[in-house]
Short mmCIF file of C-alpha atoms and ligand atoms in Angstrom, two decimals:
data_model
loop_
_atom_site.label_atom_id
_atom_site.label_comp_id
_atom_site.label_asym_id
_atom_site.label_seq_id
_atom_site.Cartn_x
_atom_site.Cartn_y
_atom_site.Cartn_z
CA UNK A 1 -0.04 -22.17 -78.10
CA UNK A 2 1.88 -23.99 -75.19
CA UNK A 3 2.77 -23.00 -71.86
CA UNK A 4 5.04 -20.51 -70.10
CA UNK A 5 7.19 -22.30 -67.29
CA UNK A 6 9.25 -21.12 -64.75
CA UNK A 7 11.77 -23.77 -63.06
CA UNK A 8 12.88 -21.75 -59.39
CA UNK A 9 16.05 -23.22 -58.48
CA UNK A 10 17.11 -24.10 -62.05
CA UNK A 11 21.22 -24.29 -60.73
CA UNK A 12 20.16 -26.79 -58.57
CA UNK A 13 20.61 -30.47 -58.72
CA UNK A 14 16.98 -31.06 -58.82
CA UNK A 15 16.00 -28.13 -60.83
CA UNK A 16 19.15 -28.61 -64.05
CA UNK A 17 17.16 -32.34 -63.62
CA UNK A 18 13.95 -30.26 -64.85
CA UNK A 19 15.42 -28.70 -67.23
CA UNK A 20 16.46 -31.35 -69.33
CA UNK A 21 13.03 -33.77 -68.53
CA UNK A 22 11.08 -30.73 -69.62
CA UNK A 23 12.76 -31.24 -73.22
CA UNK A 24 12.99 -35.06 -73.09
CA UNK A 25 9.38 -35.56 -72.99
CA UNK A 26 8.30 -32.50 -75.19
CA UNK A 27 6.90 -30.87 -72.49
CA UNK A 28 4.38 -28.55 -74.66
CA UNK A 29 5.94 -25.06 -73.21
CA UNK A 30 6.60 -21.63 -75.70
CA UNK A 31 8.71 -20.16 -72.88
CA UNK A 32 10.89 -21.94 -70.53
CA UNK A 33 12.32 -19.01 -66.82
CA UNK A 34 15.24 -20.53 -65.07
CA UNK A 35 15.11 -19.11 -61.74
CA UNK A 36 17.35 -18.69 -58.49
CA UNK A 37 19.08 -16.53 -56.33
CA UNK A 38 20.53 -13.07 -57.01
CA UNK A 39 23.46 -14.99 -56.54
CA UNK A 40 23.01 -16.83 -60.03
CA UNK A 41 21.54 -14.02 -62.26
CA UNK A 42 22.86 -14.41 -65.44
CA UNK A 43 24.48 -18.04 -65.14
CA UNK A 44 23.55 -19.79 -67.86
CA UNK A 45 21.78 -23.64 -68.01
CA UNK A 46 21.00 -26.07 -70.72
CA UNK A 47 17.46 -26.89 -72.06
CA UNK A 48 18.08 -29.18 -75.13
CA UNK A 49 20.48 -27.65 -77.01
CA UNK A 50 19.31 -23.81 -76.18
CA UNK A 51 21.20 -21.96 -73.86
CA UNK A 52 19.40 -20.16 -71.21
CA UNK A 53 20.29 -17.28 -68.93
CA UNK A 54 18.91 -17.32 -65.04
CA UNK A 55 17.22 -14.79 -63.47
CA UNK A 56 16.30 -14.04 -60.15
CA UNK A 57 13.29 -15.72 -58.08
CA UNK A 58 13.10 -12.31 -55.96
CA UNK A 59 12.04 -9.54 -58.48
CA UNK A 60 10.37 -12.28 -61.02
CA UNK A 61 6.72 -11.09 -61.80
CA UNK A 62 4.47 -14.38 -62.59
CA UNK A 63 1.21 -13.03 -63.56
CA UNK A 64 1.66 -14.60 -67.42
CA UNK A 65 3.59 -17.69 -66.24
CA UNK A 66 1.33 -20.99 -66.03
CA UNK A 67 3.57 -23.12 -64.32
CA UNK A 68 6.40 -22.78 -61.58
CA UNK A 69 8.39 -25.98 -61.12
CA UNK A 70 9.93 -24.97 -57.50
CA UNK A 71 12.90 -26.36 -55.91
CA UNK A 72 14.24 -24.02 -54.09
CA UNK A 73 14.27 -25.45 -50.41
CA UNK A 74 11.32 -25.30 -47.84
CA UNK A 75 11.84 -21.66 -46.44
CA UNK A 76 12.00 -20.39 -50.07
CA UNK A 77 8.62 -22.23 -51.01
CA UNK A 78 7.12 -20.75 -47.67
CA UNK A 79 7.73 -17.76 -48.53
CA UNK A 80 7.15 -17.39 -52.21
CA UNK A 81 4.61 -20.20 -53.40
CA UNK A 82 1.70 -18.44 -51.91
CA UNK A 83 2.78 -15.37 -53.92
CA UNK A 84 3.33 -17.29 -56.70
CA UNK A 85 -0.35 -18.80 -56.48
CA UNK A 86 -2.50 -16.18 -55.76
CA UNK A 87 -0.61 -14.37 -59.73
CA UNK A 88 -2.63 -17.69 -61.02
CA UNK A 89 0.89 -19.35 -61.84
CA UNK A 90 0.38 -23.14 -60.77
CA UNK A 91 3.41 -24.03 -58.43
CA UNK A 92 4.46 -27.65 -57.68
CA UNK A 93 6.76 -27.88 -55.12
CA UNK A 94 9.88 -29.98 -54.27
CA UNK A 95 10.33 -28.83 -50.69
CA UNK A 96 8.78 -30.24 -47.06
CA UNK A 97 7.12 -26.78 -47.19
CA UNK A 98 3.62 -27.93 -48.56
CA UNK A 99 3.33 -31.69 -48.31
CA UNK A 100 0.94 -32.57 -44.95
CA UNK A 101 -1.13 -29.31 -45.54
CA UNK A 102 -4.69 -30.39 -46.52
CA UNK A 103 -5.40 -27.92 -49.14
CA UNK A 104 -2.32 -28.98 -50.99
CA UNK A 105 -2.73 -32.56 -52.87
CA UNK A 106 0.54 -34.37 -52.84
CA UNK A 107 0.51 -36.24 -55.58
CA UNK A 108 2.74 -38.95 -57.59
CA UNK A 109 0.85 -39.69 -60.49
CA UNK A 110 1.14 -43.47 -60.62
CA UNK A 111 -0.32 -43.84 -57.58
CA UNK A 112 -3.11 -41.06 -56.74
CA UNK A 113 -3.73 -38.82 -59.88
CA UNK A 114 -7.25 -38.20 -58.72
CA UNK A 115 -6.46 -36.04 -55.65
CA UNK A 116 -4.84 -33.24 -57.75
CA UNK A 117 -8.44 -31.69 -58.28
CA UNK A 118 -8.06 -30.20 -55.35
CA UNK A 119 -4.61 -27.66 -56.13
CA UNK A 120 -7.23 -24.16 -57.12
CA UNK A 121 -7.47 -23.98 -53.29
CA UNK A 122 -3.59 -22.65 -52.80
CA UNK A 123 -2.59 -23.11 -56.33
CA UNK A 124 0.01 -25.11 -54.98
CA UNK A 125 0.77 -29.06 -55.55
CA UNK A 126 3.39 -30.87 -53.78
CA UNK A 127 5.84 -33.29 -55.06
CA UNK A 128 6.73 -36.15 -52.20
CA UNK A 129 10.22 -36.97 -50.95
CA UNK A 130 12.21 -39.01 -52.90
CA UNK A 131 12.76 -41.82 -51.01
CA UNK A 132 8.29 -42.18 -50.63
CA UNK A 133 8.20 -41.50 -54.19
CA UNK A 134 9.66 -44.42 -55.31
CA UNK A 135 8.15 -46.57 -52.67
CA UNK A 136 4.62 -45.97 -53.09
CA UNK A 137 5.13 -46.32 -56.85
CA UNK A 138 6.30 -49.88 -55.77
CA UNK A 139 3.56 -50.39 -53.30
CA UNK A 140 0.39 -49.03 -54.64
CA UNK A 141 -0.45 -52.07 -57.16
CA UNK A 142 0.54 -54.80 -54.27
CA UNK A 143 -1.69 -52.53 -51.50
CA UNK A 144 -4.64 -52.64 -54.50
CA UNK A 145 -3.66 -56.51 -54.79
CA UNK A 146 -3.31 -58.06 -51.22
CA UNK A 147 -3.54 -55.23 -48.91
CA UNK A 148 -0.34 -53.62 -47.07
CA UNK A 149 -1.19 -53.72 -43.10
CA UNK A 150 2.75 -52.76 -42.35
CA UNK A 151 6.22 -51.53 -43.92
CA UNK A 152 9.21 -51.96 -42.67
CA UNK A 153 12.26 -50.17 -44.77
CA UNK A 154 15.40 -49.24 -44.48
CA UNK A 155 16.91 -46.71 -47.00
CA UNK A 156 20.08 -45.88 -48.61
CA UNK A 157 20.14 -42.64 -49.76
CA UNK A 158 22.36 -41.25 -52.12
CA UNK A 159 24.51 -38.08 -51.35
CA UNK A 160 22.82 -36.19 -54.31
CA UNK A 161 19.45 -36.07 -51.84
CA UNK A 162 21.60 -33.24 -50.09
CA UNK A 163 21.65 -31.05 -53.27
CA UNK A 164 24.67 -29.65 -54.91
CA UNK A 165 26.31 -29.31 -51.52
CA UNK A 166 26.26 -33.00 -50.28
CA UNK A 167 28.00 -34.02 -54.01
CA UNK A 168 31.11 -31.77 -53.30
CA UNK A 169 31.31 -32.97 -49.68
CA UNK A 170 31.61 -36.86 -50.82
CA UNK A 171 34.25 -35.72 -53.74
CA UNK A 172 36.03 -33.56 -51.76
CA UNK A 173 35.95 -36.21 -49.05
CA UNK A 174 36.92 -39.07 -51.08
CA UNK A 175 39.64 -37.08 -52.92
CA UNK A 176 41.37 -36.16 -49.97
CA UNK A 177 41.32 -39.96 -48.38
CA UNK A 178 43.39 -40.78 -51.48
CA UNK A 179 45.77 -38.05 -51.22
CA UNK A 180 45.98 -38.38 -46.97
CA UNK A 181 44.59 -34.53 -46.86
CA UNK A 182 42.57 -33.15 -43.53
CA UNK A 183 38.90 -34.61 -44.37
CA UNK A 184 36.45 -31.86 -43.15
CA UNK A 185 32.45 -32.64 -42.71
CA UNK A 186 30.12 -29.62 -43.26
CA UNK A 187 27.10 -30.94 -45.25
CA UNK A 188 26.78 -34.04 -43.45
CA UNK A 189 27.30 -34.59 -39.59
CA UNK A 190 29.95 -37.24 -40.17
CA UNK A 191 32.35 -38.18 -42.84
CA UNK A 192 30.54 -39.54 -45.59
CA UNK A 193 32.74 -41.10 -47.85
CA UNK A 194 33.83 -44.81 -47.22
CA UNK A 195 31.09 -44.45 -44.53
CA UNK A 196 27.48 -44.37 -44.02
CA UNK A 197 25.27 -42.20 -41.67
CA UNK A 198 22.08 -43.26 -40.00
CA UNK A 199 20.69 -39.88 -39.52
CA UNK A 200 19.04 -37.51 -42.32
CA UNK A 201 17.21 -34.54 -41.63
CA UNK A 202 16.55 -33.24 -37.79
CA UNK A 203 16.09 -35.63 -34.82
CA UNK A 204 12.38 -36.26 -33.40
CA UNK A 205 11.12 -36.21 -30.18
CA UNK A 206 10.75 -39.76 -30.78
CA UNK A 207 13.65 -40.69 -31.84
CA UNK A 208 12.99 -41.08 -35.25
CA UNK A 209 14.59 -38.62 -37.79
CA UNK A 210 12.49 -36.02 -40.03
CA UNK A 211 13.36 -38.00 -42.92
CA UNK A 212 11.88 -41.31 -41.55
CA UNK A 213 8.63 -39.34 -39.82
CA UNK A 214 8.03 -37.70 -43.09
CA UNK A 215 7.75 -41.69 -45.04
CA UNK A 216 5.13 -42.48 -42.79
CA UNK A 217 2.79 -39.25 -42.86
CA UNK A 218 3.86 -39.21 -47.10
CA UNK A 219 2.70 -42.44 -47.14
CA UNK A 220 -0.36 -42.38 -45.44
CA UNK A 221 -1.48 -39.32 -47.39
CA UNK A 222 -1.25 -40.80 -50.65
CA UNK A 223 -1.58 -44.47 -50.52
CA UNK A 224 -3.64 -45.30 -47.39
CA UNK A 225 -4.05 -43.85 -43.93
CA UNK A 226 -4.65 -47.41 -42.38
CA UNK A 227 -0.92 -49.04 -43.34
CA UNK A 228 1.59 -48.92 -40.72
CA UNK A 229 5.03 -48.11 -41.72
CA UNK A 230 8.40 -48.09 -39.61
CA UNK A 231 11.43 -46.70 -41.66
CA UNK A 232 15.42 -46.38 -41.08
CA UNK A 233 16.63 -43.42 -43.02
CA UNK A 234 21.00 -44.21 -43.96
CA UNK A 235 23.03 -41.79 -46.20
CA UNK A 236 25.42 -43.87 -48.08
CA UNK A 237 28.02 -42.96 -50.17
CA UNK A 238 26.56 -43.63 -53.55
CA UNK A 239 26.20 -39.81 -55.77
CA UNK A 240 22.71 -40.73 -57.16
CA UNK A 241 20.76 -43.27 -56.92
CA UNK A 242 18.52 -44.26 -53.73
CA UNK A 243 18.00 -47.91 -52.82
CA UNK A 244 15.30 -49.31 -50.02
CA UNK A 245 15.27 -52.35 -48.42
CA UNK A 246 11.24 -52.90 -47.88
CA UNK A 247 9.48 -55.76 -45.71
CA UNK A 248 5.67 -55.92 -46.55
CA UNK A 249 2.95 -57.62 -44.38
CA UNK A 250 -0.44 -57.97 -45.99
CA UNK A 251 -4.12 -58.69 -44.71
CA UNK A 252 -4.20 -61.21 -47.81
CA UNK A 253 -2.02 -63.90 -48.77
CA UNK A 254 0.41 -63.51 -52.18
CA UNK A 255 3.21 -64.90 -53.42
CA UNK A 256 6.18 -63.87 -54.44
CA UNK A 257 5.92 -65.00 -58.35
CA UNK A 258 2.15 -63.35 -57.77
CA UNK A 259 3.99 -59.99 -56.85
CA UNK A 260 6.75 -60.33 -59.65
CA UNK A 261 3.28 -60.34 -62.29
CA UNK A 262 1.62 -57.32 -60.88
CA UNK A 263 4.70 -55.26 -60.74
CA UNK A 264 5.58 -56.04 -64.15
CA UNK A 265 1.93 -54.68 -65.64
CA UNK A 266 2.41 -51.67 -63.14
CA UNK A 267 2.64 -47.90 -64.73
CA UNK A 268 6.35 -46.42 -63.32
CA UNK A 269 7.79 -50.25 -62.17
CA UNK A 270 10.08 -51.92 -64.03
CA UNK A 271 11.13 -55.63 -62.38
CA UNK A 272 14.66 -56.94 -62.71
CA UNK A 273 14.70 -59.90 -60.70
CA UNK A 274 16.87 -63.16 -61.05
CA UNK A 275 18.19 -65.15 -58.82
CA UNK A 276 21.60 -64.98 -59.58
CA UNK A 277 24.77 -62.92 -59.90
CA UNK A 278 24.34 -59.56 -60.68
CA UNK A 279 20.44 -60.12 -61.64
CA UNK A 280 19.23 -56.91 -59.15
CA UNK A 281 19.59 -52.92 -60.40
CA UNK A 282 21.84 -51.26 -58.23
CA UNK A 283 21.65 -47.28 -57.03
CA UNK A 284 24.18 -46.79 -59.64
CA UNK A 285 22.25 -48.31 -62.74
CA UNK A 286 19.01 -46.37 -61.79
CA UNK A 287 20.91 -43.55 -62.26
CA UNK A 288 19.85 -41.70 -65.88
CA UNK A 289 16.63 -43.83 -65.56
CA UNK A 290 13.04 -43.13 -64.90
CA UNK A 291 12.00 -46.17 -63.92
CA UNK A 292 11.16 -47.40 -60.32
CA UNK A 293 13.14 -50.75 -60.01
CA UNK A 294 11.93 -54.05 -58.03
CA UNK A 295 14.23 -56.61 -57.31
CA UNK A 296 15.23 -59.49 -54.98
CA UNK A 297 11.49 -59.99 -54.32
CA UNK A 298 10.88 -63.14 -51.95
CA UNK A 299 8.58 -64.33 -49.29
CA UNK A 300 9.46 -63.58 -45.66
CA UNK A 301 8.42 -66.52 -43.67
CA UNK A 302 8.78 -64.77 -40.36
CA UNK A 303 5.61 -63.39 -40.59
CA UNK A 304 2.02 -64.26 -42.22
CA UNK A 305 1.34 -62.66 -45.65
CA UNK A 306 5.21 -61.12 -46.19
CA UNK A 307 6.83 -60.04 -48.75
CA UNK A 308 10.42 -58.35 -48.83
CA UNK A 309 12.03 -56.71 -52.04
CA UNK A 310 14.91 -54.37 -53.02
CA UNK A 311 13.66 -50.85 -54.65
CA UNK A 312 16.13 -48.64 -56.28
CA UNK A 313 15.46 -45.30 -58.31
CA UNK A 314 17.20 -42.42 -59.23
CA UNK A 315 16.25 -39.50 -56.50
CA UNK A 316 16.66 -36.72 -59.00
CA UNK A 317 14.34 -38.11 -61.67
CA UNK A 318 11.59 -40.12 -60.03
CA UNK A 319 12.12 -38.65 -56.64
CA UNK A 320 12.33 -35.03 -57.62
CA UNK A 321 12.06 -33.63 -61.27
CA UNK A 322 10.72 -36.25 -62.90
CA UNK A 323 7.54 -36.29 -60.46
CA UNK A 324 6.98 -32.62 -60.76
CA UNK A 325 6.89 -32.98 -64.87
CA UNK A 326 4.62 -36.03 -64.46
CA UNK A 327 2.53 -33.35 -62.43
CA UNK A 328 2.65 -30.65 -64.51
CA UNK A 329 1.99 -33.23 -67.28
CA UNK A 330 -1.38 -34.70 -65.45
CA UNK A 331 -2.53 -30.97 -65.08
CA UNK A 332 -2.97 -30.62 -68.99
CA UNK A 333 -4.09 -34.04 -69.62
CA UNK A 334 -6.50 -33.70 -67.87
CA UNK A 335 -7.55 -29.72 -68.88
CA UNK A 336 -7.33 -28.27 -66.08
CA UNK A 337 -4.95 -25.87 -66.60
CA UNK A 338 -4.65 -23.67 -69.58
CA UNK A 339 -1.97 -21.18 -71.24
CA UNK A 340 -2.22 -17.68 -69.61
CA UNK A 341 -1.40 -16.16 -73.83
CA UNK A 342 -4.24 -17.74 -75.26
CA UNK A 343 -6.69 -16.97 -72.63
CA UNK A 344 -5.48 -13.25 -72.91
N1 NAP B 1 17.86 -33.91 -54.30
C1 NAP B 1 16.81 -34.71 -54.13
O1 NAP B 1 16.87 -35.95 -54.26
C2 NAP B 1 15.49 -34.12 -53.80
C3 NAP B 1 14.38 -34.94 -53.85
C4 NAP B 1 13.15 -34.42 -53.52
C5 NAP B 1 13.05 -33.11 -53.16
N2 NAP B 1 14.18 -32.32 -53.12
C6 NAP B 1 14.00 -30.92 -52.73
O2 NAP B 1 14.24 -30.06 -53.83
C7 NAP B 1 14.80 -28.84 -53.39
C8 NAP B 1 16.11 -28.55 -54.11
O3 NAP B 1 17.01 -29.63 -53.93
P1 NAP B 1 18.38 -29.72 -54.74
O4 NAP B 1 18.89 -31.07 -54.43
O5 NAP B 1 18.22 -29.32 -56.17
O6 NAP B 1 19.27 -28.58 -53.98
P2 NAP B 1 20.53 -27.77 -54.52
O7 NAP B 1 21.28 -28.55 -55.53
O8 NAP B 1 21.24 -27.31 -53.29
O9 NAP B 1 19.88 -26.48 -55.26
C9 NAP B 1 19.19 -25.48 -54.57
C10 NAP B 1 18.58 -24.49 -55.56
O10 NAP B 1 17.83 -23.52 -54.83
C11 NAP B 1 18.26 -22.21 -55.24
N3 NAP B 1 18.11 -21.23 -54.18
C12 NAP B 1 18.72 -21.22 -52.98
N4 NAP B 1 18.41 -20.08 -52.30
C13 NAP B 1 17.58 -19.37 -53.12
C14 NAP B 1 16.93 -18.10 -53.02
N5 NAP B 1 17.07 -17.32 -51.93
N6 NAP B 1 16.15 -17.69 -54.05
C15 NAP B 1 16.03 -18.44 -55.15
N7 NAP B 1 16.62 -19.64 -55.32
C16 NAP B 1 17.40 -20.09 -54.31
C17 NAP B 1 19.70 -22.40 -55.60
O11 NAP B 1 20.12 -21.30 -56.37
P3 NAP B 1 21.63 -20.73 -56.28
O12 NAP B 1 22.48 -21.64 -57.12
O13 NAP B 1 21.49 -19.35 -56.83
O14 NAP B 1 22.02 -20.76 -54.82
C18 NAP B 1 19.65 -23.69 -56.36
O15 NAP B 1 19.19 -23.48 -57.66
C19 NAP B 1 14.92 -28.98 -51.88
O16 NAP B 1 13.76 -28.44 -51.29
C20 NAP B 1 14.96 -30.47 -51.66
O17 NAP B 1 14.50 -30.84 -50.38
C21 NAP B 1 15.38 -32.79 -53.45
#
């Protein structure tokens, strides 16, 4: 008997991303919901090669769904994911909504599997943002090597990070530079296309953006509370894909060709890395892929113990739906959740 699963915000970017990982990797579900706004009902998405018609998040009753893969947006999750929980349907979450409260383990399974025992309390799991994702995958077997005291990284994020919405704007954007139309900017606070935009999410009291505040605490809560990280947050015109440009200081000296080794053995990492044309993955190649990709790894002699290196991924997969499968997938590893039918 496998599980019931309901994927809220299945017309999504993230959520049609789900969708098809949930059949890649033989997810072990009988039943598969797509969910999303009244808006949707009845617009149909692909799982495999079934065809599956959407219905709506509101007036969905969860009491003999296991799962709910959410990615909806934050004020969505708010609202419903506590509803969701206390029906015993296990939600993992996409959104901000969850992520820094302490009775919800944020989790990316390469990197702290072991703090999901403690989702009964909300019934709620959090998946990270996609630009941590993919850099704690890249940093947790160099922190358990040499010991990161500080990160420095600058990102460039792909448009697709600003769901559906952000695609359309670069298209429509792009198009209409070729044909000399009236470029309009409604997703993003600045033209986007043959451009790039140092500001995601809202501005801080510190200066720093939401998006840049939220690597730090994300990283913190997963990989270690003592490492100091400083991030620049850029939206670039690239549709998926999102690259980081990462300085490492350790406590501990290692080399370069040290790092290249570990990264190689390490679960999620996948190192592409020579030193000449074209021998780094670009935003564009990660695209598809689940892999986390290191390149351009060196020593930085300005400081004792560094390291820099080029990290690309695909947001959709590793940042978003791939991570919440991974979840969903650690959950029945390890028996800890089991189908609603066959306890009935
Ligand atoms: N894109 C990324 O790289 C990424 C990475 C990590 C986390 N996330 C998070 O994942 C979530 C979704 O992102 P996305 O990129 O997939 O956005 P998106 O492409 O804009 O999709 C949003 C989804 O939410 C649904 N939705 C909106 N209002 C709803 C409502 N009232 N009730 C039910 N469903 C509703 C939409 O359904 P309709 O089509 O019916 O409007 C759609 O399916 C966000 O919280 C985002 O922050 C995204």
């Amino acid at each position: 008997m496998g599980f019931k699963i309901a994927v809220a915000g299945a017309t999504g970017n993230v959520g049609r991303e789900m969708l098809n990982i949930l059949e890649e990797r033989g997810f072990p579900a009988d039943e598969i919901v797509p969910l999303a706004s009244r808006r949707s009902v009845g617009t149909e998405v692909s799982y495999g090669d079934k065809t599956l018609k959407v219905k709506a998040l509101e007036s969905y009753d969860f009491s003999d769904t296991d799962i709910c893969l959410m990615s909806a947006g934050g004020s969505i999750s708010k609202e419903y994911s506590p509803k969701i929980g206390k029906q015993g349907c296990v939600v993992i979450d996409n959104s901000s909504a969850w992520r820094y409260d302490q009775d919800v383990p944020l989790i990316v399974p390469e990197v702290n599997p072991d703090a999901i025992d403690g989702f009964t309390k909300k019934n709620i799991i959090a998946n990270p943002n996609c630009s941590t994702a993919q850099l704690v995958v890249a940093l947790k077997p160099l922190h358990e090597a040499a010991t990161i005291k500080r990160v420095v990284v600058s990102t460039y994020q792909s448009v697709s990070g600003a769901g559906k919405e952000g695609m359309d704007e670069l298209f429509e954007q792009t198009r209409a530079v070729f044909v000399a139309d009236p470029i309009s900017a409604n997703k993003f606070t600045k033209r986007i296309a043959f451009n790039c935009i140092p500001h995601i999410d809202v501005f801080m009291e510190d200066g720093f953006t939401k998006e840049e505040w939220k690597m730090v605490a994300e990283t913190k809560k997963m990989l270690d509370p003592k490492i100091k990280l400083t991030a620049t947050c850029v939206r670039v015109p690239v549709f998926i894909g999102h690259a980081e440009a990462v300085n490492l200081e350790f406590e501990k000296p290692i080399t370069a060709d040290e790092a290249r080794e570990i990264l190689r053995e390490a679960p999620g990492c996948q190192v592409i890395d020579k030193r000449e044309d074209g021998g780094y993955v670009t935003p564009y190649e990660s695209a598809g892929e689940d892999a986390t990709y290191i390149s351009r790894l060196r020593e930085d002699p300005t400081v004792d113990n560094g390291l820099a290196l080029w990290v690309v991924a695909d947001n959709l997969r590793k940042g978003a739906a791939l991570n919440t499968v991974q979840i969903a997938e650690l959950l029945v590893a390890r028996g800890l959740i089991q189908p609603k039918k066959e306890a009935a």
